[in-house]
XYZ file of C-alpha atoms in Angstrom:
383
model
C 11.808 -28.520 -27.739
C 11.570 -28.415 -23.929
C 8.399 -29.228 -21.991
C 7.973 -25.534 -21.118
C 8.338 -24.445 -24.728
C 5.794 -27.054 -25.746
C 3.300 -25.849 -23.157
C 3.740 -22.208 -24.169
C 3.434 -23.063 -27.877
C 0.015 -24.607 -27.253
C -1.309 -21.591 -25.337
C -2.906 -18.896 -27.473
C -2.249 -15.368 -26.220
C -4.533 -12.466 -27.232
C -3.273 -9.649 -29.421
C -0.982 -7.276 -27.569
C 0.352 -9.964 -25.207
C 3.547 -11.978 -25.305
C 4.776 -14.936 -23.250
C 8.537 -15.065 -22.700
C 10.367 -18.137 -21.421
C 13.531 -17.358 -19.502
C 15.839 -19.679 -17.593
C 13.603 -20.137 -14.554
C 10.516 -18.004 -15.222
C 7.734 -17.377 -17.688
C 6.734 -13.746 -18.005
C 3.688 -12.187 -19.617
C 4.235 -8.819 -21.295
C 1.783 -6.403 -22.835
C 2.194 -3.987 -25.732
C 0.414 -0.673 -26.239
C 1.024 2.784 -27.676
C 0.940 5.945 -25.585
C 1.581 9.439 -26.957
C 3.070 7.916 -30.094
C 5.480 5.721 -28.145
C 5.349 1.945 -28.414
C 5.411 0.643 -24.852
C 6.153 -2.822 -23.505
C 5.731 -3.773 -19.846
C 5.932 -7.036 -17.909
C 2.725 -7.800 -16.029
C 3.419 -11.214 -14.485
C 6.529 -13.282 -13.910
C 5.877 -16.846 -12.788
C 8.586 -19.173 -11.526
C 8.782 -22.407 -13.485
C 7.719 -25.266 -11.250
C 8.603 -28.931 -11.504
C 6.709 -30.721 -14.254
C 7.191 -34.306 -13.152
C 3.665 -35.548 -13.811
C 0.761 -34.747 -16.132
C -1.008 -33.178 -13.130
C 1.921 -30.808 -12.583
C 1.813 -29.810 -16.239
C -1.939 -29.231 -16.082
C -1.661 -26.994 -13.009
C 1.192 -25.013 -14.520
C -0.693 -24.564 -17.785
C -3.762 -23.318 -15.895
C -1.616 -20.860 -13.935
C -0.151 -19.430 -17.150
C -3.649 -19.070 -18.595
C -4.719 -17.174 -15.470
C -1.727 -14.850 -15.918
C -2.824 -14.216 -19.500
C -6.366 -13.364 -18.404
C -5.044 -10.931 -15.801
C -2.570 -9.309 -18.218
C -5.240 -8.965 -20.911
C -7.577 -7.300 -18.424
C -4.791 -4.956 -17.373
C -4.080 -4.028 -20.981
C -7.783 -3.433 -21.588
C -7.938 -1.025 -18.649
C -4.894 0.838 -19.917
C -6.291 1.169 -23.453
C -9.584 2.421 -21.993
C -7.811 5.060 -19.881
C -5.671 6.155 -22.845
C -8.800 6.619 -24.944
C -10.450 8.671 -22.184
C -7.238 10.640 -21.620
C -7.074 9.639 -17.940
C -4.054 7.348 -18.224
C -0.961 8.013 -16.078
C 2.007 5.778 -16.679
C 3.220 6.002 -13.090
C -0.133 4.818 -11.735
C 0.320 1.469 -13.442
C 4.104 1.152 -13.694
C 5.714 3.277 -10.973
C 9.107 1.579 -11.365
C 9.262 1.927 -15.144
C 11.908 4.160 -16.719
C 9.225 5.397 -19.108
C 7.668 7.453 -16.293
C 10.426 10.026 -16.754
C 9.981 9.851 -20.540
C 6.395 11.061 -20.133
C 7.330 13.741 -17.620
C 5.854 11.960 -14.601
C 8.040 12.542 -11.577
C 7.110 9.973 -8.967
C 7.476 9.770 -5.210
C 10.838 8.044 -5.293
C 12.226 10.204 -2.470
C 9.443 9.522 0.043
C 10.602 7.297 2.910
C 8.600 5.193 5.358
C 9.848 7.576 8.034
C 8.287 10.515 6.187
C 4.909 8.770 6.181
C 5.131 7.822 9.854
C 6.260 11.324 10.848
C 3.315 12.862 8.978
C 0.947 10.475 10.758
C 2.467 11.384 14.139
C 1.590 15.030 13.583
C -2.133 14.306 13.448
C -2.626 11.090 15.426
C -3.748 13.013 18.541
C -6.682 14.425 16.591
C -7.532 11.158 14.846
C -7.563 8.780 17.803
C -8.572 8.598 21.444
C -5.883 9.799 23.833
C -4.852 6.312 24.995
C -4.817 4.946 21.441
C -2.789 7.896 20.158
C -0.296 7.355 22.958
C 0.116 3.683 22.055
C 0.507 4.465 18.336
C 3.146 7.074 19.152
C 5.122 4.529 21.190
C 4.912 2.008 18.367
C 6.097 4.515 15.780
C 8.944 6.078 17.744
C 10.107 2.989 19.617
C 9.549 0.143 17.151
C 8.932 1.252 13.564
C 11.144 4.313 13.109
C 14.419 2.666 14.200
C 14.015 -0.051 11.548
C 12.077 1.525 8.672
C 12.862 5.257 8.942
C 15.243 5.584 5.986
C 13.650 3.000 3.686
C 12.150 4.588 0.545
C 8.506 3.570 0.583
C 8.704 2.351 -3.007
C 11.541 0.024 -2.005
C 9.802 -1.409 1.053
C 9.322 -5.089 0.331
C 7.452 -7.838 2.179
C 10.801 -9.411 3.063
C 11.789 -6.304 5.055
C 8.634 -6.514 7.148
C 8.994 -10.291 7.533
C 12.508 -9.839 8.890
C 11.267 -7.235 11.353
C 8.433 -9.540 12.471
C 10.762 -12.480 12.990
C 13.279 -10.490 15.017
C 10.546 -9.004 17.195
C 8.977 -12.424 17.774
C 12.175 -13.554 19.495
C 11.419 -11.231 22.391
C 7.697 -10.409 22.325
C 4.314 -11.958 21.647
C 2.170 -11.971 18.537
C -0.339 -9.447 19.889
C 2.433 -6.934 20.573
C 3.758 -7.322 17.035
C 0.273 -6.881 15.547
C -0.360 -3.762 17.655
C 2.971 -2.216 16.657
C 2.170 -2.785 12.979
C -1.140 -0.914 13.077
C 0.365 2.559 12.351
C 2.516 1.101 9.548
C -0.533 -0.546 8.037
C -2.382 2.769 8.194
C 0.293 4.855 6.481
C 0.865 2.244 3.769
C -2.864 2.147 3.092
C -2.823 5.919 2.714
C 0.214 5.694 0.434
C -1.768 3.396 -1.855
C -4.687 5.832 -1.869
C -2.310 8.688 -2.738
C -0.742 6.652 -5.576
C 2.663 6.705 -3.890
C 2.676 2.916 -4.158
C 0.331 0.580 -5.985
C 0.021 -2.069 -3.284
C 0.904 -2.354 0.389
C 3.657 -4.924 1.062
C 1.744 -5.878 4.197
C -1.006 -7.371 2.024
C 1.260 -10.260 1.056
C 2.254 -11.290 4.596
C 0.794 -13.934 6.884
C 2.132 -13.060 10.318
C 1.709 -16.570 11.689
C 4.099 -17.856 9.031
C 6.804 -15.346 9.977
C 7.046 -15.446 13.783
C 8.518 -18.102 16.059
C 6.081 -20.545 17.626
C 6.719 -19.237 21.147
C 5.417 -15.820 20.112
C 2.082 -17.331 19.077
C 1.442 -18.619 22.589
C -0.774 -16.108 24.320
C 0.177 -14.940 27.824
C -3.393 -13.861 28.392
C -5.475 -16.077 30.642
C -9.156 -15.881 29.892
C -11.212 -15.756 33.107
C -14.869 -15.411 32.050
C -17.865 -15.074 34.321
C -20.300 -17.969 34.518
C -24.032 -17.434 34.106
C -24.687 -17.140 37.860
C -21.994 -14.482 38.208
C -23.406 -12.609 35.230
C -26.882 -12.628 36.794
C -25.419 -11.426 40.105
C -23.547 -8.558 38.441
C -26.544 -7.456 36.378
C -28.784 -7.537 39.445
C -26.710 -4.693 40.880
C -27.071 -2.522 37.794
C -29.977 -0.288 36.800
C -31.308 1.513 33.751
C -28.844 2.468 31.062
C -25.930 0.723 32.787
C -27.836 -2.561 33.023
C -28.979 -2.244 29.405
C -25.507 -1.789 27.942
C -23.878 -4.547 29.987
C -26.726 -6.987 29.340
C -26.137 -6.394 25.652
C -22.389 -6.786 26.146
C -22.693 -10.101 27.989
C -25.101 -11.681 25.521
C -23.782 -10.402 22.178
C -20.026 -10.277 22.681
C -19.879 -6.757 21.230
C -16.799 -4.650 21.914
C -17.124 -1.593 24.142
C -16.484 0.762 21.215
C -19.207 -1.020 19.218
C -21.691 -0.675 22.079
C -20.902 2.997 22.565
C -21.272 3.667 18.838
C -24.464 1.622 18.391
C -27.383 3.538 16.860
C -31.051 2.548 16.738
C -31.051 2.176 12.980
C -28.693 -0.793 13.433
C -31.157 -2.641 15.709
C -33.732 -4.872 14.018
C -36.251 -6.065 16.611
C -38.447 -7.814 14.057
C -35.717 -10.165 12.833
C -33.793 -10.181 16.095
C -30.338 -8.938 15.162
C -27.946 -6.027 15.638
C -25.836 -4.851 12.708
C -22.310 -4.061 13.888
C -20.460 -2.035 11.268
C -19.132 0.992 13.129
C -17.409 1.846 16.401
C -17.258 5.673 16.172
C -19.655 8.518 16.624
C -20.963 9.321 13.174
C -24.653 10.131 13.632
C -26.838 12.492 15.607
C -26.467 11.855 19.345
C -30.219 11.312 19.741
C -29.911 8.182 17.624
C -27.568 6.368 20.005
C -28.957 3.376 21.848
C -26.965 3.681 25.090
C -26.591 6.884 27.086
C -24.811 7.919 30.276
C -27.425 7.536 33.073
C -27.041 11.043 34.522
C -25.594 13.109 31.681
C -28.240 11.968 29.169
C -25.752 11.788 26.318
C -23.773 8.962 24.704
C -20.942 7.384 26.651
C -17.712 9.236 25.955
C -15.281 6.324 26.032
C -14.315 2.999 27.566
C -12.889 4.584 30.737
C -16.090 6.470 31.524
C -18.175 3.316 31.132
C -15.800 1.305 33.312
C -15.604 3.903 36.108
C -19.286 4.851 36.118
C -20.966 1.582 35.256
C -18.743 -1.409 35.853
C -16.682 -0.828 38.981
C -19.513 0.384 41.265
C -21.682 -2.595 40.283
C -18.827 -5.031 40.874
C -18.313 -3.692 44.386
C -22.013 -3.975 45.184
C -22.399 -7.453 43.691
C -19.732 -9.141 45.773
C -18.599 -11.120 42.732
C -14.827 -11.627 42.524
C -13.247 -8.588 40.927
C -12.302 -9.035 37.334
C -11.637 -6.494 34.591
C -14.891 -6.728 32.728
C -14.645 -9.672 30.384
C -18.115 -9.497 28.893
C -16.873 -10.448 25.434
C -14.920 -13.456 26.750
C -17.867 -14.479 28.909
C -20.171 -14.475 25.884
C -17.708 -16.561 23.873
C -17.275 -19.132 26.641
C -21.032 -19.363 27.238
C -21.549 -20.146 23.566
C -18.729 -22.695 23.592
C -20.202 -24.358 26.675
C -23.494 -24.728 24.772
C -21.620 -26.304 21.846
C -22.572 -23.553 19.430
C -20.963 -23.788 15.994
C -17.489 -22.280 16.252
C -17.570 -20.712 12.799
C -20.858 -18.998 13.675
C -19.322 -17.785 16.945
C -16.238 -16.483 15.162
C -18.519 -14.515 12.841
C -20.427 -13.051 15.776
C -17.148 -11.876 17.299
C -15.984 -10.376 14.031
C -13.277 -12.938 13.221
C -12.695 -14.419 9.764
C -12.066 -17.933 11.073
C -11.741 -19.961 14.260
C -8.001 -19.467 14.734
C -8.568 -16.657 17.250
C -11.054 -18.811 19.149
C -8.504 -21.601 19.419
C -5.862 -19.156 20.590
C -7.942 -17.608 23.381
C -10.426 -20.331 24.267
C -8.659 -23.564 23.358
C -8.982 -24.996 26.873
C -12.708 -24.183 27.026
C -13.292 -25.753 23.604
C -11.494 -28.906 24.737
C -13.532 -29.108 27.946
C -16.753 -28.568 26.014
C -15.784 -31.370 23.654
C -15.249 -33.758 26.553
C -18.788 -33.083 27.815
C -20.420 -33.159 24.386
C -23.185 -35.649 23.676
C -24.264 -36.498 20.102
C -27.506 -34.920 18.936
C -30.685 -36.782 19.844
C -31.709 -39.206 17.163
C -28.214 -39.654 15.747
C -28.216 -43.341 16.658
C -31.483 -43.866 14.762
C -30.081 -42.125 11.685
C -26.899 -44.199 11.737
C -28.943 -47.411 12.169
C -30.869 -46.620 8.989
C -27.673 -46.040 7.068
C -26.136 -49.305 8.114
């Protein structure tokens, strides 16, 4: 008996589940009856790893047990749906031949190009003019030539990884990410419409698929220092001063500022909840208004032309496209604020983006850093 067979023999599978050992994989299959037909479907298929040490065997055993738990939960959901008469075979097993047996014709003829073309027809009404224009360029110039004829059900992570890698040979990471936004949107919609069960983009880490040169940002951060910020704000009044003061000292994006409503502002506890960047509530509830029109700011361009550029000319501060968000980040870094806290404030999941944009500032801050007062006394007590 092989080591794999021995491991599988000692694992107890619930009723309705079966573990199958093949040449290089262990699969977990479930059994159930639907409309009088006995059905059998593979839920997981795990590659057999090296089992050179007891630790390897333990990890592999735990992984198989996790597969069993997942498969059992899946089977339970299916049985529940069958009992409630809401079960559709193609929702759970779109690639199974049994879909046709139960009269469920699936979206096997839908291509990625079909999804992108449908999105193109309505993008002008869904997005701001400049954003719609950029999405259109991405779809027609970058995505369509490569993905147009690929059936959406056959689109695999490897296809997108290949596209990413090839693009990274001639453009930067940010460009690749921006071009993928429309594809991400249509695949998300395809999941919602049950055309596919899962987006292949969910299984991709872009930084693992592009060449290292593409990860190097061409953007040079040029933030304002505190004196320049004070000088700029001193040449702003009323609503313009209010919105840019908030921008400089919170790091909020322009769209988040424009969409901010009073119900998201908690003066008592001293925080602003940022969870939307679009107009969704009554206009009277918006925090920031155009100073002369007495209504919310329309877009980024209006704020820049009406509020930012005139104040910059009056202030005499070197001209710079308004980098309020970068200025906030660099001010916090200069004060040695916790980077994970800062990343959270800026809406990032981790500090990778901070390192990419502000690596030089973080390094400089580290060179000037002094240990917290009293650290020497604490260390003396320990030793």
